[in-house]
Coordinates of C-alpha atoms in Angstrom, one line a residue:
X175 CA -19.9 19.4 56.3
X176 CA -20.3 19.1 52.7
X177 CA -21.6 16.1 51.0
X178 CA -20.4 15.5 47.5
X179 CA -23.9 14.8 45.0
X180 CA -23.2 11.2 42.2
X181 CA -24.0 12.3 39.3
X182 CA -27.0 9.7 38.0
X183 CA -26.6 7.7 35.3
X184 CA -27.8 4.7 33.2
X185 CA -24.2 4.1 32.2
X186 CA -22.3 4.8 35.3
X187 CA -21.6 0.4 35.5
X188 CA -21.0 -0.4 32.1
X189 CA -18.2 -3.0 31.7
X190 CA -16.2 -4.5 29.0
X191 CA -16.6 -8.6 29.0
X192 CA -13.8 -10.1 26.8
X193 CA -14.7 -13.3 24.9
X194 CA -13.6 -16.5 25.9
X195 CA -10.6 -17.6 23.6
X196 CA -13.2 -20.2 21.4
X197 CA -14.9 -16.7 20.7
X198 CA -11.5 -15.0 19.5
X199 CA -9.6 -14.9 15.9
X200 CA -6.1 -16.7 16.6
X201 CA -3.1 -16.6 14.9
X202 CA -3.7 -13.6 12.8
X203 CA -0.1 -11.8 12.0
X204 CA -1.2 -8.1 12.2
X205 CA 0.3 -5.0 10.5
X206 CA 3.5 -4.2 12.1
X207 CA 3.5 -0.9 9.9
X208 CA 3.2 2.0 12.4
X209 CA 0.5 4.2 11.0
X210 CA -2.2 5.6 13.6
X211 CA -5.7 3.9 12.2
X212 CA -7.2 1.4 13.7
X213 CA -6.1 -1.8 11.6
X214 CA -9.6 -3.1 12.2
X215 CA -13.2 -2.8 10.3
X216 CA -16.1 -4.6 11.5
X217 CA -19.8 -4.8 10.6
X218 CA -22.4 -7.6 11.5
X219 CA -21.3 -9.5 8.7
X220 CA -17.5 -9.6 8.6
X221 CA -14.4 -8.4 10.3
X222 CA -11.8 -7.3 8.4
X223 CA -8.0 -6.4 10.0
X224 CA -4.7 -5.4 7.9
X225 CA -2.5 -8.1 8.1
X226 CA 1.6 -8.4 7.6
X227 CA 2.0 -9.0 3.4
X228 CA 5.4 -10.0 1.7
X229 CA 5.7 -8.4 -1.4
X230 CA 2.1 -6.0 -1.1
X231 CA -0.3 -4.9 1.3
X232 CA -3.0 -7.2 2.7
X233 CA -5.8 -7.7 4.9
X234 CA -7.7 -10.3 6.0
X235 CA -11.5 -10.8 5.6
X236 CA -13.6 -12.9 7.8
X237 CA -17.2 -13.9 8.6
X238 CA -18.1 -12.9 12.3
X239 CA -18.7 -16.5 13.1
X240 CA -15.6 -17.7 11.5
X241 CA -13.8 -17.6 15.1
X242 CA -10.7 -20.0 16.6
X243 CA -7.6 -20.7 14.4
X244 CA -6.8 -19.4 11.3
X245 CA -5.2 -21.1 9.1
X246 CA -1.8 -18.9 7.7
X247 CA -2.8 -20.6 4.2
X248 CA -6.7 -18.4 4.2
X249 CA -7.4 -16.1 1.4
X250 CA -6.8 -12.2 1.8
X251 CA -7.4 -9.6 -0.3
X252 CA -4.2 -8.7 -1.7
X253 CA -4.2 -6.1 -4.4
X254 CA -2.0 -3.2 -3.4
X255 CA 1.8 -3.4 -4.4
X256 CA 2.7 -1.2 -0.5
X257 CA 1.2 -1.7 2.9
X258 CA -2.5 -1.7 3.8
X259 CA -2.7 1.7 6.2
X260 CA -6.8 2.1 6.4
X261 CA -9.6 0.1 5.5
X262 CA -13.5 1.2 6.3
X263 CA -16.5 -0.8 5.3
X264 CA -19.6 1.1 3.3
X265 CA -22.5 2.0 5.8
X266 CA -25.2 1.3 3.2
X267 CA -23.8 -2.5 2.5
X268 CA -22.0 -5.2 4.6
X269 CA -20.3 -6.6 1.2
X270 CA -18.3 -3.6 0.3
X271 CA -15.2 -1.9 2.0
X272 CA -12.7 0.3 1.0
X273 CA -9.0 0.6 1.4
X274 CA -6.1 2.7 1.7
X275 CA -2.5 2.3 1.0
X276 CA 0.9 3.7 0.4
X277 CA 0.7 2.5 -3.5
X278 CA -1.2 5.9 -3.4
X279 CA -4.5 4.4 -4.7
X280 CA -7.3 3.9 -2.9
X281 CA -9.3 0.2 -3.6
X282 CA -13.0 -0.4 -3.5
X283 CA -13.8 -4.6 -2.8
X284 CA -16.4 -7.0 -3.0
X285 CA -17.1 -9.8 -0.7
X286 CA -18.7 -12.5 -1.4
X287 CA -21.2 -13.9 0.9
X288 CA -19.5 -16.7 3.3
X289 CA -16.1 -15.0 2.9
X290 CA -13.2 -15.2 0.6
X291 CA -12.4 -18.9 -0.8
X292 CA -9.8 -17.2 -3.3
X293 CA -7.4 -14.9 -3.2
X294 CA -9.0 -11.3 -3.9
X295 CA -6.9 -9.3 -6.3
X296 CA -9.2 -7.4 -8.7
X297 CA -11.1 -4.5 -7.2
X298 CA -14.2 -3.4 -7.9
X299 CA -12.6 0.2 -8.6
X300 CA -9.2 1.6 -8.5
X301 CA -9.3 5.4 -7.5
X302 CA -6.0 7.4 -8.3
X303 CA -5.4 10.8 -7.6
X304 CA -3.5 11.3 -4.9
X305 CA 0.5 11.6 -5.0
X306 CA 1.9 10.0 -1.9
X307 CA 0.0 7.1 0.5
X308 CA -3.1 7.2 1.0
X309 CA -3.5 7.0 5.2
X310 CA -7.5 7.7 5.4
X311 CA -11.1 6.5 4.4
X312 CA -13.8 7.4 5.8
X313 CA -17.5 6.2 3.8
X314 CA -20.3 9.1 3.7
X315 CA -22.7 8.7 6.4
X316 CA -25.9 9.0 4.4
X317 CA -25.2 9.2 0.8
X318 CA -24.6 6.3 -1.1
X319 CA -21.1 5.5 -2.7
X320 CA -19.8 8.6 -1.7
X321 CA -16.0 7.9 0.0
X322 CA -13.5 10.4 1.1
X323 CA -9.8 10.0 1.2
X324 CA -6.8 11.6 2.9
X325 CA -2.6 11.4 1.9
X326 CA 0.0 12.1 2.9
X327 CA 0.2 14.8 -0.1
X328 CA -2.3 16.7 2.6
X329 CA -5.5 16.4 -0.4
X330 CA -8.2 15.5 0.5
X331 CA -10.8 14.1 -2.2
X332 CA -14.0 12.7 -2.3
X333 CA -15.2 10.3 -4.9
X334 CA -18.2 9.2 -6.2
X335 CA -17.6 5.1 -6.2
X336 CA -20.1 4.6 -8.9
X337 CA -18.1 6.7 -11.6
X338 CA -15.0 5.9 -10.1
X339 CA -13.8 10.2 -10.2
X340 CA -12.8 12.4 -7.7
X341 CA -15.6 14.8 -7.6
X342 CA -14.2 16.7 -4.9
X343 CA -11.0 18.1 -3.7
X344 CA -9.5 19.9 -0.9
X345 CA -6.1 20.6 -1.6
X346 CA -2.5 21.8 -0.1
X347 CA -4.0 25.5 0.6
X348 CA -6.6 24.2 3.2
X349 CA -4.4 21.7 4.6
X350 CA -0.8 23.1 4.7
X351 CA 1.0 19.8 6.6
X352 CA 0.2 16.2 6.8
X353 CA -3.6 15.1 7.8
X354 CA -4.2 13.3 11.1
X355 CA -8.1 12.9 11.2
X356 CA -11.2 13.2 9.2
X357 CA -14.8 12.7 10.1
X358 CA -17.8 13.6 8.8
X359 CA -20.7 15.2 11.0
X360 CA -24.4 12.8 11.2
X361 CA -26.0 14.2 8.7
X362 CA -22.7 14.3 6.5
X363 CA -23.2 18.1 5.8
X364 CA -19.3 18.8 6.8
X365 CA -16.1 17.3 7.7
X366 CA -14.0 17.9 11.1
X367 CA -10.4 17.4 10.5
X368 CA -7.0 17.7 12.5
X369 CA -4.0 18.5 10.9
X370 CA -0.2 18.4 11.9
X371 CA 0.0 22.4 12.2
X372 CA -1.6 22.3 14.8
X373 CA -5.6 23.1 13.4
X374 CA -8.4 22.0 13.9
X375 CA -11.4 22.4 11.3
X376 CA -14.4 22.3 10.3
X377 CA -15.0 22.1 6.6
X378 CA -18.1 22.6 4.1
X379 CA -16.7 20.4 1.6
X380 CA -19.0 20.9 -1.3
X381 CA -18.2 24.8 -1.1
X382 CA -14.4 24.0 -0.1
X383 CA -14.9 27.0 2.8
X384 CA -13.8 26.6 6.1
X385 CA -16.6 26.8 8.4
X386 CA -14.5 27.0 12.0
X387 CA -11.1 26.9 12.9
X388 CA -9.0 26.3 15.7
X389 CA -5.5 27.1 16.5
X390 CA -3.7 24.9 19.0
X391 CA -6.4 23.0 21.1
X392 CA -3.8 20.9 22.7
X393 CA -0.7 22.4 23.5
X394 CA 1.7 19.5 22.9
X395 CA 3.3 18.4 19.5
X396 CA 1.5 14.8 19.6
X397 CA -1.0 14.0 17.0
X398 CA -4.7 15.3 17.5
X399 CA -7.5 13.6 16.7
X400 CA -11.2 15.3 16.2
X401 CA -14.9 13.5 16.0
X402 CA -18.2 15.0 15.4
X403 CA -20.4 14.5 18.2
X404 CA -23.8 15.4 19.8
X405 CA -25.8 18.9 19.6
X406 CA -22.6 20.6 16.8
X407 CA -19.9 19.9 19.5
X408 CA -16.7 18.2 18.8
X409 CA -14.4 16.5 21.2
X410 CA -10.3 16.2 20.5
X411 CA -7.4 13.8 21.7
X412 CA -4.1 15.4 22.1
X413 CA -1.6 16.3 24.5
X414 CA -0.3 19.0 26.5
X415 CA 2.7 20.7 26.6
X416 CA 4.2 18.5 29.0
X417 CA 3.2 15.4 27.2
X418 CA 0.2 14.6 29.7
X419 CA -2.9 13.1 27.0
X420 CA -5.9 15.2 27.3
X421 CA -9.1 14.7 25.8
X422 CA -12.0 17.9 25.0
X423 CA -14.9 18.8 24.5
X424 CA -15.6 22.2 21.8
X425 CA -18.8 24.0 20.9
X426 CA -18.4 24.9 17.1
X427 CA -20.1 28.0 17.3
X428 CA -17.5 29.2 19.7
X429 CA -13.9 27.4 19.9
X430 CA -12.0 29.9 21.9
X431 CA -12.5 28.2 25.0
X432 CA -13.1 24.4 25.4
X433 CA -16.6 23.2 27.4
X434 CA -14.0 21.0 29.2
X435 CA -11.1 20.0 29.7
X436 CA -9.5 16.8 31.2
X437 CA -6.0 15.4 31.9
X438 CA -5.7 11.7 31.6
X439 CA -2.5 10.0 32.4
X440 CA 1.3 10.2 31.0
X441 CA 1.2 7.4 27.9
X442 CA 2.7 8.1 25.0
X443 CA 0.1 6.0 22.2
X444 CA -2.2 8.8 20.4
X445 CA -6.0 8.1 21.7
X446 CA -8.3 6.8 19.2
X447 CA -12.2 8.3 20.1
X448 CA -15.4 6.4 19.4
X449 CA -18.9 8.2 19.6
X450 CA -22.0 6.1 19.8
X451 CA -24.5 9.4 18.7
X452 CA -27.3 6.6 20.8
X453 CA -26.1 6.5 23.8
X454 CA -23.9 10.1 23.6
X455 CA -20.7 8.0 25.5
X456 CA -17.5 8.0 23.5
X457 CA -15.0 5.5 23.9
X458 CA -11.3 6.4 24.2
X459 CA -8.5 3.6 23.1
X460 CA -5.0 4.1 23.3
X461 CA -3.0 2.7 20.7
X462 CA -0.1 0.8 23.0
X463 CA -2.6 0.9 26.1
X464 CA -4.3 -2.0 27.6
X465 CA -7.8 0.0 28.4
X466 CA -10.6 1.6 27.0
X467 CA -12.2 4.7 29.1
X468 CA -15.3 5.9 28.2
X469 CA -17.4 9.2 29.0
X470 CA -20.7 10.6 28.8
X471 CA -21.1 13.7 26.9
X472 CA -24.3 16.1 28.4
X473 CA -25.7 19.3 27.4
X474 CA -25.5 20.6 30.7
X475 CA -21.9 21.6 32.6
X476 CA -19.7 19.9 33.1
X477 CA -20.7 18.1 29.7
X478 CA -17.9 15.7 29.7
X479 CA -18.4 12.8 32.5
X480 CA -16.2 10.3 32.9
X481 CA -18.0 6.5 33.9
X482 CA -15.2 4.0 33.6
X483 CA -12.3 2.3 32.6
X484 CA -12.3 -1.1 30.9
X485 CA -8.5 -2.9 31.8
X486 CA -6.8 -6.1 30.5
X487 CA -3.3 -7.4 30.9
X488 CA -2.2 -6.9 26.9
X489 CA -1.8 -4.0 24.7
X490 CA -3.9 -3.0 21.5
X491 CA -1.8 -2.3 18.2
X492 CA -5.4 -1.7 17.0
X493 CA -9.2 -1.5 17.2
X494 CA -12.2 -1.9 15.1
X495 CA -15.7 -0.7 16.2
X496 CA -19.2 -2.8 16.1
X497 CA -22.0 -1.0 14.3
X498 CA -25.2 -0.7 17.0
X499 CA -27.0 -3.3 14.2
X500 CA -24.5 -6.4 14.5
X501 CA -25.0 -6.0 19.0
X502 CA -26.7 -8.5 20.7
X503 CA -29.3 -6.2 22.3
X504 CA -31.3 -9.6 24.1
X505 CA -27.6 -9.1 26.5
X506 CA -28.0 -5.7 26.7
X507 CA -24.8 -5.4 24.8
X508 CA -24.3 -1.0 24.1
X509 CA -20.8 -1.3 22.0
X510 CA -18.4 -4.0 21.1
X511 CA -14.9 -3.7 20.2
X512 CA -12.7 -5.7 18.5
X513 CA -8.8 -5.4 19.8
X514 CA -5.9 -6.4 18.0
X515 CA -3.2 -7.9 19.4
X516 CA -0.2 -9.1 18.1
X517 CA -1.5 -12.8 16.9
X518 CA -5.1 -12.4 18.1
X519 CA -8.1 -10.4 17.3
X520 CA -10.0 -10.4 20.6
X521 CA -13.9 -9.2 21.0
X522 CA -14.8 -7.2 23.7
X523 CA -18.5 -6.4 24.6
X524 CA -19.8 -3.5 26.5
X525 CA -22.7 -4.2 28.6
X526 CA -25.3 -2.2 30.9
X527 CA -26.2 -4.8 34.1
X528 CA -30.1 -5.4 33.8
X529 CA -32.3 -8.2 35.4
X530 CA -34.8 -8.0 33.2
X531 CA -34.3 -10.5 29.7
X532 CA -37.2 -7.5 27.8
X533 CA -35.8 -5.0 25.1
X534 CA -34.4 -2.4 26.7
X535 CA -36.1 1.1 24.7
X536 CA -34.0 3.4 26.7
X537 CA -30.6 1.3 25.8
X538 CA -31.6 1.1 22.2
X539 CA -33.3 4.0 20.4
X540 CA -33.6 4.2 17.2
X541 CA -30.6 3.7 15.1
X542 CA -28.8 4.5 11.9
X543 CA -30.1 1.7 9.4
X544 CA -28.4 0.3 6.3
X545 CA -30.3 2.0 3.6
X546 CA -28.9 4.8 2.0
X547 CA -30.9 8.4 2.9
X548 CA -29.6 10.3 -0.4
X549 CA -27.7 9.3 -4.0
X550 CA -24.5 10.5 -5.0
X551 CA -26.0 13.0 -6.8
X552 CA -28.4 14.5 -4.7
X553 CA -25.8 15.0 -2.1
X554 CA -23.2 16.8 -4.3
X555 CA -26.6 18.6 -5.5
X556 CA -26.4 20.4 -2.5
X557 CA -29.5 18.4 -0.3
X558 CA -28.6 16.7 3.5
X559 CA -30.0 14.2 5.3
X560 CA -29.9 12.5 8.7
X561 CA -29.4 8.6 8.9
X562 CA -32.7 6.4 8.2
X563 CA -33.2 5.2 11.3
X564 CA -34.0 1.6 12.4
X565 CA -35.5 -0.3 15.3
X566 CA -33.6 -2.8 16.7
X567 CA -36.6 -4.3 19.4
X568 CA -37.0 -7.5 17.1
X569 CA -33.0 -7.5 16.5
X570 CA -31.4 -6.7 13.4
X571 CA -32.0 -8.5 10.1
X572 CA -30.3 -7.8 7.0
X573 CA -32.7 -6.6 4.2
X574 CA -33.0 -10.2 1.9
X575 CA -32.7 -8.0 -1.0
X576 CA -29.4 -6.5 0.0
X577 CA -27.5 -9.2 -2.0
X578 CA -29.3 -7.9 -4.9
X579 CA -28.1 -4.5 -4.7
X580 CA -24.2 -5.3 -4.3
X581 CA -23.4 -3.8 -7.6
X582 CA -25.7 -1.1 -7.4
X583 CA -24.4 2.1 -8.8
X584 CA -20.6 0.9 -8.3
X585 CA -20.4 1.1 -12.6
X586 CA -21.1 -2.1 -13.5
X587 CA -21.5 -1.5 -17.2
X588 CA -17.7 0.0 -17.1
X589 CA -16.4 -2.8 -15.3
X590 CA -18.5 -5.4 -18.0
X591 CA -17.0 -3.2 -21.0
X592 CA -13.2 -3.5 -19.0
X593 CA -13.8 -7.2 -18.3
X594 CA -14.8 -8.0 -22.0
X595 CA -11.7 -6.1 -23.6
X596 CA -9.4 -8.0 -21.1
X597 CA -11.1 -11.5 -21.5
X598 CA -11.5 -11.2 -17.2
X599 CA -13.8 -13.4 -16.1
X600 CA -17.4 -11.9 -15.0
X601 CA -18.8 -12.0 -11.2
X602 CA -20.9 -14.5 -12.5
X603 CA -18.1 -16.9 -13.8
X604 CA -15.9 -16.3 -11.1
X605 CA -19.0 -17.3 -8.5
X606 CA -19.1 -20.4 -10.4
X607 CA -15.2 -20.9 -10.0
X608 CA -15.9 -20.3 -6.1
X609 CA -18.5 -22.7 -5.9
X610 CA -16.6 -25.4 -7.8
X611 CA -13.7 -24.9 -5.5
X612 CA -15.4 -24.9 -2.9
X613 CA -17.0 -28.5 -4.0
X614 CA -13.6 -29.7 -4.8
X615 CA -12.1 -28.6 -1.3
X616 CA -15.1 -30.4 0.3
X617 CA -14.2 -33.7 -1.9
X618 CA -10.5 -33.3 -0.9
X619 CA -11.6 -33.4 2.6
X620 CA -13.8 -36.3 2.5
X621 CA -10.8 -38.3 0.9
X622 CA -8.4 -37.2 3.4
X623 CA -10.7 -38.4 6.3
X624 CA -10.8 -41.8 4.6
X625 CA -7.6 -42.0 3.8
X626 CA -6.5 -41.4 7.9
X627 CA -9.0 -44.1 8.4
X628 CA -7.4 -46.3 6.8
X629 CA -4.1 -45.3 7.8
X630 CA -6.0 -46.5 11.8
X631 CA -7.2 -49.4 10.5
X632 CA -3.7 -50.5 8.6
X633 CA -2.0 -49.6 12.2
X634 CA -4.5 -51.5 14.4
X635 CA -3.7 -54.9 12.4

């Protein structure tokens, strides 16, 4: 009689804890547009989700803490004339995220700390080169202010934030048909992308060669999506030719045959992977689904393990993703997500069951840190680099002098020169406008209050 062997591991009882509803973000109206991102960025600072705009595209910036109601009158940033289809916040600083839209521009913002007491229309930088909307951005890894962009005109550039140019671009000939996912490898060395004929590949962007290619790793038509992960392997979403979703795992070095394989279910939403490179699990959510399954990736057969499946009663029409620095690692907390339902932004927190209340070392190894590893320039100079890695034992604080490095190498003597010919307002006179406001609003409030109390005490008599 043969006795089936559990496979041991740390991760095998991980499960999803929603918040409590005082813990949630109610009454947001997300994006109805149907575009396959993930309508969601976090960081430890601020959660950001595209919201429905009349007249524009939109989304809505908040601080982490800001949770409950929110009020349909709060401040968004609203400076593209079309929809909002991606946004992604900058690695290297919580104040600074990027956006895509189907104006065809790609925006570069600035948040202030505390959030958005105004309306945010002007941008820190405008990048224009592509022809038709703009559906991906994805921030370099490791070098500072370096952000790539994909449209729907199948270019792909990458951009140098502090000059505002496109110092890059991959155009039409390496991508023939529309592009479905980017992502950029640890170290930032190349890109992994999956396009609607049916390829998957892996790209050297600075050279503009194709490094790998794959023809066809899921049978089906469906959209395919590709992520970097562990030891130069990538794993794929897609379906097969009877419309089953599949997910796989690919040694670059040789893509004829997958290292596995798996079927899931019959859904129709395209599968949206996660990779945490600390714990090697990736997290699958379905946009449409209701769950989030999860899998450990090995280095020994059958190197793709699935642990579990997280389940709620609603769909997600999105999902944003918690960097390892803004977990609660005293809770033992390994990933957090933040769904997106229709009026509701819900967190969702990942846990590993310990007794113990000590820091964890085998949970939480080193991690990728805020701090840039390389400029701009040395990247495009040819030169890699892994992530500077942090410890989280003492939990994560943000540097004190990250507040001074906001502008830092996003051209502020072109933006001073722009400001002073149009007779715009500096960052320093619109922080004072902010802070007046927010004075005023406070003085509003405090007349308000005594103006119900005396509405009590004109009622009582």
């Amino acid at each position: 009689m043969s006795r089936q062997v559990v496979r041991s591991s740390k991760f095998r009882h991980v499960f999803g804890q929603p918040a409590k509803a005082d813990q949630c973000y109610e009454d947001v109206r997300v994006s109805q547009t149907t575009w396959d991102s993930g309508f969601c960025a976090v960081n430890p600072k601020f959660v950001a989700l595209i919201c429905e705009a009349s007249g524009g595209g939109a989304f809505l910036v908040l601080p982490l803490g800001k949770t409950g109601r929110v009020d349909k009158n709060v401040p968004t940033v609203c400076g593209h004339t079309a929809p909002v289809l991606d946004i992604a916040w900058c690695p290297h600083n919580d104040h600074v995220i990027a956006s895509g839209s189907e104006d065809c521009t790609v925006m570069v913002w600035e948040i202030p700390d505390g959030g958005l007491m105004l309306p945010l229309r002007e941008p820190v930088v405008t990048l224009e080169g592509h022809t038709k909307r703009v559906g991906i951005v994805v921030w370099h890894p490791t070098a500072q202010n370096v952000l790539l962009s994909a449209g729907c005109d199948n270019v792909i550039l990458v951009w140098d934030v502090g000059t505002g140019a496109a110092v890059l671009t991959l155009g039409s000939d390496v991508h023939p048909d529309t592009i479905y996912s980017v992502d950029w490898s640890r170290d930032g060395a190349l890109i992994c992308t999956s396009c609607r004929d049916k390829r998957v590949r892996i790209i050297e962007p600075r050279k503009g060669t194709i490094v790998a290619e794959k023809d066809r790793p899921h049978e089906g038509t469906r959209p395919v999506r590709a992520v970097f992960v562990s030891d130069g392997k990538i794993l794929t979403t897609g379906f097969s030719r009877m419309s089953e979703r599949q997910v796989a795992l690919w040694d670059t070095k040789h893509l004829e045959e997958p290292l596995s394989l798996q079927e899931l279910d019959t859904s129709s939403g395209v599968l949206l992977p996660f990779f945490d490179p600390d714990t090697n699990i990736v997290y699958l959510c379905g946009k449409g689904d209701s769950s989030i399954r999860y899998f450990e990736i090995t280095s020994e057969a059958p190197f793709l393990h699935y642990l579990s499946m997280f389940s709620s009663k609603e769909s997600q029409r999105g999902m944003g993703y918690m960097p390892k620095r803004g977990l609660e690692v005293n809770k033992c907390e390994i990933a957090r997500f933040y769904k997106l339902h229709e009026r509701r932004c819900e967190p969702i927190a990942m846990t590993v069951p310990r007794k113990s209340d000590l820091f964890q070392e085998d949970l939480y190894p080193p991690t990728a840190g805020p701090d840039a590893a390389l400029t701009a320039e040395e990247w495009l100079g040819g030169r890699d680099a892994g992530p500077l890695l942090i410890s989280l034992k003492d939990g994560y604080v943000p540097p004190k002098s990250r507040e001074l490095r906001v502008n830092r190498g996003l051209d502020t003597g072109r933006r001073k020169t722009a400001q002073e010919a149009s007779g715009t307002p500096s960052s320093d006179a619109v922080s004072r406008l902010e802070e007046e406001m927010r004075k005023l609003q406070a003085t509003v409030q405090e007349l308000q209050q005594r103006l119900e109390r005396l509405e009590e005490t004109v009622q009582a008599k």
